[in-house]
mmCIF file of C-alpha atoms and ligand atoms in Angstrom:
data_model
loop_
_atom_site.group_PDB
_atom_site.id
_atom_site.type_symbol
_atom_site.label_atom_id
_atom_site.label_comp_id
_atom_site.label_asym_id
_atom_site.label_seq_id
_atom_site.Cartn_x
_atom_site.Cartn_y
_atom_site.Cartn_z
ATOM 1 C CA MET I 1 8.400 -144.253 24.780
ATOM 2 C CA ASN I 2 7.591 -140.451 24.484
ATOM 3 C CA ASP I 3 4.962 -138.956 21.817
ATOM 4 C CA SER I 4 7.753 -136.706 20.784
ATOM 5 C CA LYS I 5 8.919 -136.357 17.370
ATOM 6 C CA THR I 6 12.783 -136.084 16.284
ATOM 7 C CA TYR I 7 13.356 -134.798 13.106
ATOM 8 C CA VAL I 8 16.728 -135.801 11.077
ATOM 9 C CA THR I 9 17.244 -131.822 11.394
ATOM 10 C CA ARG I 10 15.644 -128.767 13.517
ATOM 11 C CA PRO I 11 17.045 -125.162 12.177
ATOM 12 C CA TRP I 12 19.367 -123.358 14.989
ATOM 13 C CA LEU I 13 17.349 -120.188 15.638
ATOM 14 C CA PRO I 14 18.979 -116.540 17.656
ATOM 15 C CA PRO I 15 16.941 -114.949 20.118
ATOM 16 C CA LEU I 16 14.053 -113.276 18.712
ATOM 17 C CA SER I 17 14.756 -110.139 19.592
ATOM 18 C CA GLU I 18 18.702 -110.205 18.257
ATOM 19 C CA PHE I 19 17.227 -110.358 14.718
ATOM 20 C CA LEU I 20 13.810 -107.054 15.428
ATOM 21 C CA PRO I 21 17.045 -104.406 15.183
ATOM 22 C CA TYR I 22 17.808 -105.547 11.514
ATOM 23 C CA LEU I 23 14.476 -105.823 11.196
ATOM 24 C CA GLU I 24 14.215 -101.653 12.421
ATOM 25 C CA GLU I 25 16.539 -101.210 10.154
ATOM 26 C CA ILE I 26 14.744 -102.384 6.342
ATOM 27 C CA TRP I 27 12.081 -101.453 7.691
ATOM 28 C CA ARG I 28 14.009 -97.488 8.165
ATOM 29 C CA ASN I 29 16.571 -96.998 5.211
ATOM 30 C CA LYS I 30 13.342 -98.957 2.700
ATOM 31 C CA THR I 31 15.739 -101.030 0.562
ATOM 32 C CA LEU I 32 14.784 -104.605 0.429
ATOM 33 C CA THR I 33 16.723 -106.254 -2.772
ATOM 34 C CA ASN I 34 19.158 -105.688 -4.919
ATOM 35 C CA ASN I 35 22.709 -105.212 -3.149
ATOM 36 C CA GLY I 36 21.338 -104.025 -0.637
ATOM 37 C CA PRO I 37 23.251 -102.718 2.618
ATOM 38 C CA PHE I 38 22.673 -105.894 4.518
ATOM 39 C CA HIS I 39 23.490 -108.237 1.174
ATOM 40 C CA GLN I 40 27.060 -106.377 1.115
ATOM 41 C CA ARG I 41 27.894 -106.562 4.559
ATOM 42 C CA PHE I 42 27.077 -111.070 4.413
ATOM 43 C CA GLU I 43 28.896 -110.901 1.622
ATOM 44 C CA ALA I 44 31.789 -109.368 2.578
ATOM 45 C CA ALA I 45 31.237 -111.347 6.375
ATOM 46 C CA LEU I 46 31.154 -114.031 4.854
ATOM 47 C CA CYS I 47 34.260 -114.094 2.643
ATOM 48 C CA GLU I 48 35.766 -113.372 6.054
ATOM 49 C CA HIS I 49 34.589 -116.254 7.896
ATOM 50 C CA LEU I 50 34.895 -118.801 5.291
ATOM 51 C CA GLY I 51 38.554 -117.278 4.794
ATOM 52 C CA VAL I 52 37.770 -116.608 0.425
ATOM 53 C CA GLU I 53 37.335 -113.583 -1.317
ATOM 54 C CA HIS I 54 34.802 -114.012 -3.833
ATOM 55 C CA VAL I 55 31.349 -114.681 -2.851
ATOM 56 C CA SER I 56 28.055 -113.323 -4.328
ATOM 57 C CA LEU I 57 24.947 -114.334 -2.559
ATOM 58 C CA PHE I 58 22.074 -115.727 -4.120
ATOM 59 C CA CYS I 59 18.157 -117.003 -3.373
ATOM 60 C CA ASN I 60 18.881 -120.735 -2.897
ATOM 61 C CA GLY I 61 21.566 -123.751 -3.706
ATOM 62 C CA THR I 62 19.622 -124.072 -6.916
ATOM 63 C CA ILE I 63 19.343 -121.173 -9.344
ATOM 64 C CA ALA I 64 23.470 -120.730 -7.408
ATOM 65 C CA LEU I 65 24.181 -123.934 -9.279
ATOM 66 C CA VAL I 66 22.394 -123.116 -13.050
ATOM 67 C CA THR I 67 23.728 -119.655 -13.208
ATOM 68 C CA ALA I 68 26.796 -121.076 -11.789
ATOM 69 C CA LEU I 69 27.766 -123.535 -14.746
ATOM 70 C CA GLN I 70 25.690 -120.331 -16.634
ATOM 71 C CA ALA I 71 28.830 -118.118 -15.890
ATOM 72 C CA LEU I 72 31.504 -121.103 -16.653
ATOM 73 C CA GLY I 73 29.599 -121.520 -20.329
ATOM 74 C CA ILE I 74 29.967 -125.394 -19.849
ATOM 75 C CA GLU I 75 27.641 -127.106 -22.391
ATOM 76 C CA GLY I 76 27.831 -131.019 -23.764
ATOM 77 C CA GLU I 77 28.812 -132.896 -20.732
ATOM 78 C CA VAL I 78 29.665 -132.934 -17.445
ATOM 79 C CA ILE I 79 30.349 -135.723 -14.972
ATOM 80 C CA THR I 80 28.849 -136.037 -12.550
ATOM 81 C CA THR I 81 27.499 -138.357 -8.975
ATOM 82 C CA PRO I 82 25.043 -140.192 -8.683
ATOM 83 C CA TYR I 83 24.723 -139.651 -4.764
ATOM 84 C CA SER I 84 23.352 -136.751 -4.515
ATOM 85 C CA PHE I 85 20.720 -134.004 -3.786
ATOM 86 C CA VAL I 86 18.271 -134.388 -6.642
ATOM 87 C CA ALA I 87 18.825 -130.250 -8.233
ATOM 88 C CA THR I 88 22.504 -131.143 -8.886
ATOM 89 C CA VAL I 89 22.161 -132.930 -11.711
ATOM 90 C CA HIS I 90 18.519 -131.225 -12.817
ATOM 91 C CA SER I 91 20.815 -127.275 -12.299
ATOM 92 C CA LEU I 92 23.175 -129.242 -15.451
ATOM 93 C CA VAL I 93 19.595 -129.815 -17.568
ATOM 94 C CA TRP I 94 18.012 -126.485 -17.172
ATOM 95 C CA ASN I 95 21.118 -125.864 -19.371
ATOM 96 C CA ARG I 96 20.767 -128.390 -21.563
ATOM 97 C CA ILE I 97 23.302 -129.295 -20.409
ATOM 98 C CA GLU I 98 24.419 -133.919 -20.421
ATOM 99 C CA PRO I 99 24.641 -135.365 -17.315
ATOM 100 C CA VAL I 100 26.976 -138.372 -16.481
ATOM 101 C CA PHE I 101 27.172 -140.439 -13.553
ATOM 102 C CA VAL I 102 30.041 -141.945 -12.122
ATOM 103 C CA ASP I 103 30.620 -144.119 -9.129
ATOM 104 C CA ILE I 104 31.553 -142.751 -5.792
ATOM 105 C CA ASP I 105 33.936 -143.609 -3.452
ATOM 106 C CA PRO I 106 32.813 -146.798 -0.591
ATOM 107 C CA HIS I 107 33.903 -144.244 1.787
ATOM 108 C CA SER I 108 34.361 -140.622 1.309
ATOM 109 C CA CYS I 109 30.575 -141.540 -1.164
ATOM 110 C CA ASN I 110 32.114 -138.954 -3.237
ATOM 111 C CA LEU I 111 33.421 -138.836 -7.166
ATOM 112 C CA ASP I 112 35.625 -142.199 -7.769
ATOM 113 C CA PRO I 113 38.182 -140.405 -9.144
ATOM 114 C CA ARG I 114 39.709 -143.191 -11.138
ATOM 115 C CA ALA I 115 36.199 -143.832 -12.692
ATOM 116 C CA ILE I 116 36.264 -139.461 -14.304
ATOM 117 C CA GLU I 117 38.575 -140.350 -16.782
ATOM 118 C CA ALA I 118 36.954 -143.021 -18.742
ATOM 119 C CA ALA I 119 33.732 -141.452 -18.866
ATOM 120 C CA ILE I 120 35.531 -138.492 -20.613
ATOM 121 C CA THR I 121 34.234 -137.913 -23.958
ATOM 122 C CA PRO I 122 35.030 -135.081 -26.728
ATOM 123 C CA ARG I 123 31.623 -133.509 -25.331
ATOM 124 C CA THR I 124 32.737 -133.710 -21.672
ATOM 125 C CA THR I 125 33.411 -129.844 -20.647
ATOM 126 C CA ALA I 126 33.103 -130.668 -16.283
ATOM 127 C CA ILE I 127 33.317 -131.737 -13.533
ATOM 128 C CA LEU I 128 30.256 -131.867 -10.870
ATOM 129 C CA PRO I 129 31.434 -132.826 -7.705
ATOM 130 C CA VAL I 130 29.177 -132.317 -4.320
ATOM 131 C CA HIS I 131 31.031 -132.740 -1.292
ATOM 132 C CA CYS I 132 28.693 -135.431 0.173
ATOM 133 C CA TYR I 133 27.862 -134.726 3.791
ATOM 134 C CA GLY I 134 30.166 -132.238 4.121
ATOM 135 C CA THR I 135 33.123 -134.654 2.929
ATOM 136 C CA PRO I 136 35.796 -133.538 1.113
ATOM 137 C CA CYS I 137 36.597 -134.934 -2.542
ATOM 138 C CA ALA I 138 39.702 -135.638 -3.622
ATOM 139 C CA VAL I 139 40.691 -132.596 -4.368
ATOM 140 C CA ASP I 140 43.782 -132.898 -5.815
ATOM 141 C CA GLU I 141 42.240 -136.114 -8.159
ATOM 142 C CA ILE I 142 39.844 -134.430 -9.621
ATOM 143 C CA GLN I 143 41.696 -131.297 -10.479
ATOM 144 C CA ALA I 144 44.761 -133.345 -11.575
ATOM 145 C CA VAL I 145 42.077 -135.152 -13.674
ATOM 146 C CA ALA I 146 40.464 -131.836 -15.338
ATOM 147 C CA ASP I 147 43.968 -130.033 -15.948
ATOM 148 C CA ARG I 148 44.886 -133.352 -17.904
ATOM 149 C CA HIS I 149 41.608 -132.949 -20.110
ATOM 150 C CA GLY I 150 41.151 -128.916 -20.238
ATOM 151 C CA LEU I 151 37.427 -129.408 -18.122
ATOM 152 C CA ARG I 152 35.988 -126.912 -15.387
ATOM 153 C CA VAL I 153 35.424 -127.726 -12.367
ATOM 154 C CA LEU I 154 32.132 -126.552 -10.115
ATOM 155 C CA TYR I 155 31.900 -127.971 -6.698
ATOM 156 C CA ASP I 156 28.203 -128.718 -5.121
ATOM 157 C CA ALA I 157 29.523 -127.709 -1.823
ATOM 158 C CA ALA I 158 25.750 -127.782 -0.576
ATOM 159 C CA HIS I 159 27.071 -129.034 2.542
ATOM 160 C CA ALA I 160 30.477 -128.124 2.973
ATOM 161 C CA PHE I 161 29.438 -125.216 5.337
ATOM 162 C CA GLY I 162 32.321 -123.812 6.833
ATOM 163 C CA VAL I 163 34.489 -127.091 6.553
ATOM 164 C CA ARG I 164 38.582 -126.395 6.263
ATOM 165 C CA GLN I 165 41.132 -128.748 4.998
ATOM 166 C CA HIS I 166 45.446 -128.532 4.815
ATOM 167 C CA GLY I 167 44.664 -124.825 6.675
ATOM 168 C CA ARG I 168 42.180 -123.898 3.713
ATOM 169 C CA SER I 169 38.425 -123.557 2.989
ATOM 170 C CA LEU I 170 37.116 -125.901 1.105
ATOM 171 C CA LEU I 171 35.928 -123.778 -0.658
ATOM 172 C CA ALA I 172 39.413 -122.847 -2.792
ATOM 173 C CA HIS I 173 38.524 -125.264 -4.835
ATOM 174 C CA GLY I 174 37.821 -125.361 -8.646
ATOM 175 C CA ASP I 175 36.395 -123.174 -10.823
ATOM 176 C CA MET I 176 33.660 -122.114 -8.017
ATOM 177 C CA SER I 177 31.759 -123.992 -6.061
ATOM 178 C CA VAL I 178 27.780 -123.915 -4.624
ATOM 179 C CA LEU I 179 26.821 -123.270 -0.788
ATOM 180 C CA SER I 180 23.379 -123.678 0.020
ATOM 181 C CA PHE I 181 21.467 -122.422 3.015
ATOM 182 C CA HIS I 182 18.267 -123.754 3.038
ATOM 183 C CA ALA I 183 16.878 -124.302 6.242
ATOM 184 C CA THR I 184 17.291 -127.809 6.499
ATOM 185 C CA LYS I 185 21.775 -126.907 6.457
ATOM 186 C CA VAL I 186 24.318 -126.628 8.579
ATOM 187 C CA PHE I 187 24.143 -122.777 7.914
ATOM 188 C CA GLN I 188 20.815 -121.572 7.246
ATOM 189 C CA THR I 189 19.331 -117.665 5.739
ATOM 190 C CA PHE I 190 15.192 -119.748 5.436
ATOM 191 C CA GLU I 191 16.394 -119.822 1.727
ATOM 192 C CA GLY I 192 19.035 -119.026 0.399
ATOM 193 C CA GLY I 193 22.503 -119.696 -1.698
ATOM 194 C CA ALA I 194 26.517 -118.490 -2.503
ATOM 195 C CA VAL I 195 28.982 -118.999 -5.448
ATOM 196 C CA ILE I 196 32.126 -118.733 -4.655
ATOM 197 C CA CYS I 197 33.756 -117.616 -7.198
ATOM 198 C CA ARG I 198 38.391 -117.444 -7.981
ATOM 199 C CA ASP I 199 38.343 -113.527 -9.036
ATOM 200 C CA ALA I 200 36.929 -110.440 -9.018
ATOM 201 C CA ARG I 201 36.080 -111.123 -13.351
ATOM 202 C CA SER I 202 34.155 -114.288 -12.565
ATOM 203 C CA LYS I 203 32.660 -113.113 -9.239
ATOM 204 C CA ALA I 204 31.263 -110.023 -11.472
ATOM 205 C CA GLN I 205 29.649 -112.241 -14.210
ATOM 206 C CA VAL I 206 27.907 -114.159 -11.440
ATOM 207 C CA ASP I 207 26.885 -110.876 -10.253
ATOM 208 C CA TYR I 208 25.193 -110.004 -14.303
ATOM 209 C CA LEU I 209 23.300 -113.641 -14.400
ATOM 210 C CA LYS I 210 21.478 -112.875 -11.079
ATOM 211 C CA ASN I 211 20.729 -110.023 -12.259
ATOM 212 C CA PHE I 212 18.501 -110.203 -15.741
ATOM 213 C CA GLY I 213 21.822 -109.642 -16.747
ATOM 214 C CA PHE I 214 22.024 -105.610 -16.299
ATOM 215 C CA ALA I 215 26.078 -104.564 -16.230
ATOM 216 C CA ASN I 216 24.127 -100.930 -14.833
ATOM 217 C CA GLU I 217 20.463 -99.056 -15.561
ATOM 218 C CA VAL I 218 20.609 -98.879 -19.257
ATOM 219 C CA THR I 219 23.365 -102.143 -20.531
ATOM 220 C CA VAL I 220 21.717 -105.175 -20.045
ATOM 221 C CA VAL I 221 25.088 -108.311 -21.302
ATOM 222 C CA ALA I 222 24.031 -111.342 -20.459
ATOM 223 C CA THR I 223 20.628 -113.107 -20.771
ATOM 224 C CA GLY I 224 20.521 -113.639 -17.243
ATOM 225 C CA ILE I 225 18.018 -114.689 -14.178
ATOM 226 C CA ASN I 226 16.890 -113.199 -10.815
ATOM 227 C CA GLY I 227 18.406 -114.823 -8.370
ATOM 228 C CA LYS I 228 19.061 -112.376 -5.933
ATOM 229 C CA MET I 229 19.046 -112.503 -2.221
ATOM 230 C CA SER I 230 16.477 -110.103 -0.314
ATOM 231 C CA GLU I 231 17.412 -108.227 2.227
ATOM 232 C CA VAL I 232 16.163 -110.382 4.763
ATOM 233 C CA ASN I 233 17.195 -113.230 4.112
ATOM 234 C CA ALA I 234 21.540 -111.356 3.966
ATOM 235 C CA ALA I 235 19.722 -109.249 7.664
ATOM 236 C CA PHE I 236 19.145 -112.754 9.011
ATOM 237 C CA GLY I 237 22.072 -114.751 7.987
ATOM 238 C CA LEU I 238 24.871 -111.646 9.104
ATOM 239 C CA LEU I 239 22.664 -112.482 12.261
ATOM 240 C CA GLN I 240 23.150 -116.413 11.637
ATOM 241 C CA LEU I 241 27.287 -115.828 11.694
ATOM 242 C CA GLU I 242 28.090 -115.394 14.749
ATOM 243 C CA HIS I 243 26.375 -117.793 16.515
ATOM 244 C CA VAL I 244 27.470 -120.914 14.139
ATOM 245 C CA ASP I 245 30.749 -121.749 15.261
ATOM 246 C CA GLN I 246 28.277 -122.098 18.374
ATOM 247 C CA ALA I 247 25.846 -124.120 16.489
ATOM 248 C CA LEU I 248 29.096 -126.163 14.985
ATOM 249 C CA ALA I 249 30.455 -127.194 18.710
ATOM 250 C CA LEU I 250 26.914 -128.025 19.762
ATOM 251 C CA ARG I 251 26.423 -130.716 17.004
ATOM 252 C CA ALA I 252 30.127 -131.833 17.059
ATOM 253 C CA ALA I 253 28.992 -133.637 20.915
ATOM 254 C CA VAL I 254 25.605 -135.122 18.851
ATOM 255 C CA ASP I 255 28.607 -136.689 16.405
ATOM 256 C CA ALA I 256 30.315 -137.907 19.118
ATOM 257 C CA ARG I 257 27.517 -139.181 22.082
ATOM 258 C CA TYR I 258 26.945 -140.439 17.949
ATOM 259 C CA ARG I 259 30.343 -142.829 17.845
ATOM 260 C CA GLU I 260 30.155 -143.614 21.045
ATOM 261 C CA GLN I 261 26.710 -145.121 21.631
ATOM 262 C CA LEU I 262 27.092 -147.375 18.278
ATOM 263 C CA ALA I 263 30.419 -148.381 18.617
ATOM 264 C CA LEU I 264 28.975 -151.168 20.554
ATOM 265 C CA VAL I 265 25.733 -151.800 18.303
ATOM 266 C CA GLU I 266 26.239 -154.557 15.724
ATOM 267 C CA GLY I 267 24.966 -153.826 12.216
ATOM 268 C CA VAL I 268 25.941 -150.052 12.017
ATOM 269 C CA HIS I 269 28.889 -148.872 10.897
ATOM 270 C CA CYS I 270 29.466 -145.205 11.474
ATOM 271 C CA LEU I 271 30.737 -143.436 7.903
ATOM 272 C CA PRO I 272 34.580 -142.460 8.472
ATOM 273 C CA ARG I 273 35.273 -138.709 9.538
ATOM 274 C CA ALA I 274 37.743 -136.878 7.396
ATOM 275 C CA PRO I 275 40.704 -135.766 8.306
ATOM 276 C CA VAL I 276 39.910 -132.000 8.428
ATOM 277 C CA ASP I 277 41.103 -128.489 9.943
ATOM 278 C CA THR I 278 37.019 -128.000 10.788
ATOM 279 C CA ASP I 279 34.076 -130.180 10.459
ATOM 280 C CA ASN I 280 30.826 -128.936 9.858
ATOM 281 C CA HIS I 281 28.646 -132.070 11.145
ATOM 282 C CA ALA I 282 26.293 -131.415 8.788
ATOM 283 C CA TYR I 283 24.583 -134.839 8.766
ATOM 284 C CA PHE I 284 24.678 -138.272 10.681
ATOM 285 C CA PRO I 285 25.356 -140.669 8.209
ATOM 286 C CA VAL I 286 25.265 -144.534 9.088
ATOM 287 C CA LEU I 287 25.257 -147.982 6.690
ATOM 288 C CA VAL I 288 22.903 -150.608 8.431
ATOM 289 C CA THR I 289 25.430 -153.468 6.981
ATOM 290 C CA ALA I 290 22.508 -156.283 6.299
ATOM 291 C CA GLY I 291 20.879 -154.042 2.993
ATOM 292 C CA GLU I 292 17.971 -152.879 2.223
ATOM 293 C CA THR I 293 15.872 -154.603 3.989
ATOM 294 C CA VAL I 294 16.890 -154.448 7.369
ATOM 295 C CA ARG I 295 17.953 -150.281 6.450
ATOM 296 C CA ASP I 296 14.253 -150.202 5.582
ATOM 297 C CA ARG I 297 12.231 -151.879 9.011
ATOM 298 C CA VAL I 298 15.208 -149.908 10.663
ATOM 299 C CA TYR I 299 13.880 -147.048 8.946
ATOM 300 C CA ALA I 300 9.811 -147.908 10.239
ATOM 301 C CA TYR I 301 10.806 -149.205 13.444
ATOM 302 C CA LEU I 302 12.347 -145.661 14.627
ATOM 303 C CA ARG I 303 9.250 -144.119 12.415
ATOM 304 C CA GLN I 304 7.483 -145.804 14.648
ATOM 305 C CA HIS I 305 8.473 -144.002 17.877
ATOM 306 C CA GLY I 306 9.219 -140.470 16.482
ATOM 307 C CA VAL I 307 12.514 -140.946 14.755
ATOM 308 C CA PHE I 308 12.343 -139.727 11.933
ATOM 309 C CA ALA I 309 15.404 -140.696 10.030
ATOM 310 C CA ARG I 310 15.947 -139.671 6.303
ATOM 311 C CA ARG I 311 17.982 -142.271 4.179
ATOM 312 C CA TYR I 312 20.028 -139.311 2.542
ATOM 313 C CA PHE I 313 20.949 -140.154 0.158
ATOM 314 C CA TYR I 314 18.435 -142.847 -1.425
ATOM 315 C CA PRO I 315 16.830 -143.132 -4.125
ATOM 316 C CA LEU I 316 19.811 -142.772 -6.608
ATOM 317 C CA ILE I 317 19.583 -139.514 -8.980
ATOM 318 C CA SER I 318 20.184 -141.707 -11.839
ATOM 319 C CA ASP I 319 16.831 -143.711 -11.318
ATOM 320 C CA PHE I 320 14.681 -141.166 -11.414
ATOM 321 C CA PRO I 321 12.450 -140.841 -14.293
ATOM 322 C CA MET I 322 13.605 -138.336 -15.868
ATOM 323 C CA TYR I 323 17.101 -139.816 -15.735
ATOM 324 C CA ARG I 324 17.357 -144.030 -15.722
ATOM 325 C CA ASN I 325 17.239 -144.134 -19.894
ATOM 326 C CA LEU I 326 20.983 -142.478 -19.544
ATOM 327 C CA PRO I 327 23.577 -144.648 -20.316
ATOM 328 C CA SER I 328 25.365 -143.705 -17.855
ATOM 329 C CA ALA I 329 22.431 -144.468 -15.334
ATOM 330 C CA ALA I 330 23.328 -148.593 -16.018
ATOM 331 C CA PRO I 331 23.444 -149.931 -12.657
ATOM 332 C CA GLU I 332 25.734 -151.932 -13.192
ATOM 333 C CA ARG I 333 27.490 -149.075 -13.513
ATOM 334 C CA LEU I 334 27.294 -148.052 -9.895
ATOM 335 C CA PRO I 335 27.528 -150.979 -8.329
ATOM 336 C CA VAL I 336 29.282 -148.573 -4.926
ATOM 337 C CA ALA I 337 26.417 -146.487 -4.700
ATOM 338 C CA ARG I 338 23.443 -148.825 -5.096
ATOM 339 C CA SER I 339 24.885 -150.671 -1.830
ATOM 340 C CA VAL I 340 25.772 -147.611 -0.240
ATOM 341 C CA ALA I 341 21.934 -146.412 -1.271
ATOM 342 C CA GLN I 342 20.649 -149.324 0.337
ATOM 343 C CA GLN I 343 22.421 -149.234 3.768
ATOM 344 C CA ILE I 344 22.048 -145.524 4.538
ATOM 345 C CA LEU I 345 20.287 -144.048 6.684
ATOM 346 C CA CYS I 346 21.254 -139.939 8.096
ATOM 347 C CA LEU I 347 20.286 -140.387 11.788
ATOM 348 C CA PRO I 348 18.920 -137.043 13.396
ATOM 349 C CA ILE I 349 21.609 -133.981 14.706
ATOM 350 C CA PHE I 350 21.118 -131.117 15.160
ATOM 351 C CA PRO I 351 22.739 -128.068 17.988
ATOM 352 C CA ASP I 352 20.680 -128.512 20.892
ATOM 353 C CA LEU I 353 19.726 -131.684 20.552
ATOM 354 C CA PRO I 354 19.746 -133.052 23.623
ATOM 355 C CA LEU I 355 22.362 -135.812 24.665
ATOM 356 C CA ASP I 356 19.761 -138.170 25.653
ATOM 357 C CA LYS I 357 17.989 -138.317 23.022
ATOM 358 C CA VAL I 358 20.682 -139.482 20.963
ATOM 359 C CA ASP I 359 21.558 -142.491 23.795
ATOM 360 C CA GLU I 360 17.391 -142.911 23.064
ATOM 361 C CA ILE I 361 17.687 -143.478 19.083
ATOM 362 C CA CYS I 362 20.166 -145.623 19.876
ATOM 363 C CA ARG I 363 19.102 -147.912 21.876
ATOM 364 C CA LEU I 364 15.870 -147.689 19.352
ATOM 365 C CA LEU I 365 17.972 -148.621 17.031
ATOM 366 C CA ALA I 366 19.788 -151.145 18.247
ATOM 367 C CA LEU I 367 16.511 -152.323 19.272
ATOM 368 C CA ALA I 368 15.208 -152.424 15.828
ATOM 369 C CA LEU I 369 18.067 -155.018 14.935
ATOM 370 C CA GLU I 370 17.837 -157.166 17.472
ATOM 371 C CA SER I 371 13.924 -157.172 17.046
ATOM 372 C CA ARG I 372 14.551 -158.793 12.829
ATOM 373 C CA HIS I 373 17.685 -161.353 15.163
ATOM 374 C CA ALA I 374 14.771 -161.973 16.789
ATOM 375 C CA ALA I 375 12.007 -162.579 13.451
HETATM 376 C C1 PLP M 1 20.418 -128.337 -0.573
HETATM 377 C C2 PLP M 1 20.786 -128.802 -1.913
HETATM 378 C C3 PLP M 1 21.176 -128.288 -2.811
HETATM 379 C C4 PLP M 1 20.534 -127.508 -3.409
HETATM 380 O O1 PLP M 1 20.281 -126.320 -2.718
HETATM 381 P P1 PLP M 1 18.346 -125.659 -2.161
HETATM 382 O O2 PLP M 1 19.401 -124.189 -1.433
HETATM 383 O O3 PLP M 1 17.704 -125.723 -1.322
HETATM 384 O O4 PLP M 1 18.325 -125.283 -4.036
HETATM 385 C C5 PLP M 1 21.965 -128.219 -3.599
HETATM 386 N N1 PLP M 1 22.540 -129.629 -3.530
HETATM 387 C C6 PLP M 1 23.285 -130.276 -2.930
HETATM 388 C C7 PLP M 1 23.682 -131.480 -3.155
HETATM 389 C C8 PLP M 1 22.062 -130.015 -2.077
HETATM 390 O O5 PLP M 1 22.093 -130.717 -0.442
#
């Protein structure tokens, strides 16, 4: 076995020589941030690429979430998923909002729309679903529940860059959607994020809030924060956009190879892809169906052999110390999320992962499961 390390993801970088002209332009014009020329160009290019009308760039996805909640005036209780990255729920608490956890659907790993309604109280003001792994939430059912109860819907779309369904961007749903361009994400600007808004008015509000609340040089209209994206990140994003389709195509090939190789391996179940027009293959989640002990043994075995798969998402957010005492965090209320968290393993996927490496990872996985039978 070779001893090189394979991580769950690796950033896709354009040739450095392609980025240098962008840096030279920044050095020439000496605008480093504050809605500079690259920021404006990247926002426009993203709208075009994603097929949405109003994008507000951010320094990262978490501040984008915190700010979107502010812009929508959300307070009281918000219904969300325990099966996500912890920032989803932290963003609520930074707004003094109480998270209310609801169980997930076992096929999509997203909020179970049927469970949302039962969790609504007079204090509920919004739903914060996550398109986990880029798999679309049940957007129509969620919107129907929201409309019946006068709730806002904010999507954490950190995994959903570029996903299209029924002829339109997945990001067009709800009141707002939030993207992350963190280094580990499918489309990255080192650090970065964005809020997708429905109209110019809400984008203006988000724009004020991410710039201390300044509406102009002397007018402060809101208690804003500093959530701005710098020119270097925006320039990089602009360049990265030119390469993203190629990167997604390479990911698709990795995804297909895993499915082909794992079809015959007993004890692992690839999560099915939802039917979409454009997928992003941001993650490659599998379930180790024998449960937590075996999953953890497989995880350790892969590590020993230089393959750093990750247990996204385990533990559940509702199990972290700051959340586990909430009434909605009680384990018996979240049986599906718990069961998925005990079986989940995200295998390495990134554009330049060699297909023979995929084969090797699958062989290791099969061996790890066999050695369990032997033990
Ligand atoms: C990555 C991620 C975030 C946070 O984004 P950052 O850009 O790292 O702040 C939020 N939610 C989910 C689901 C994520 O995966």
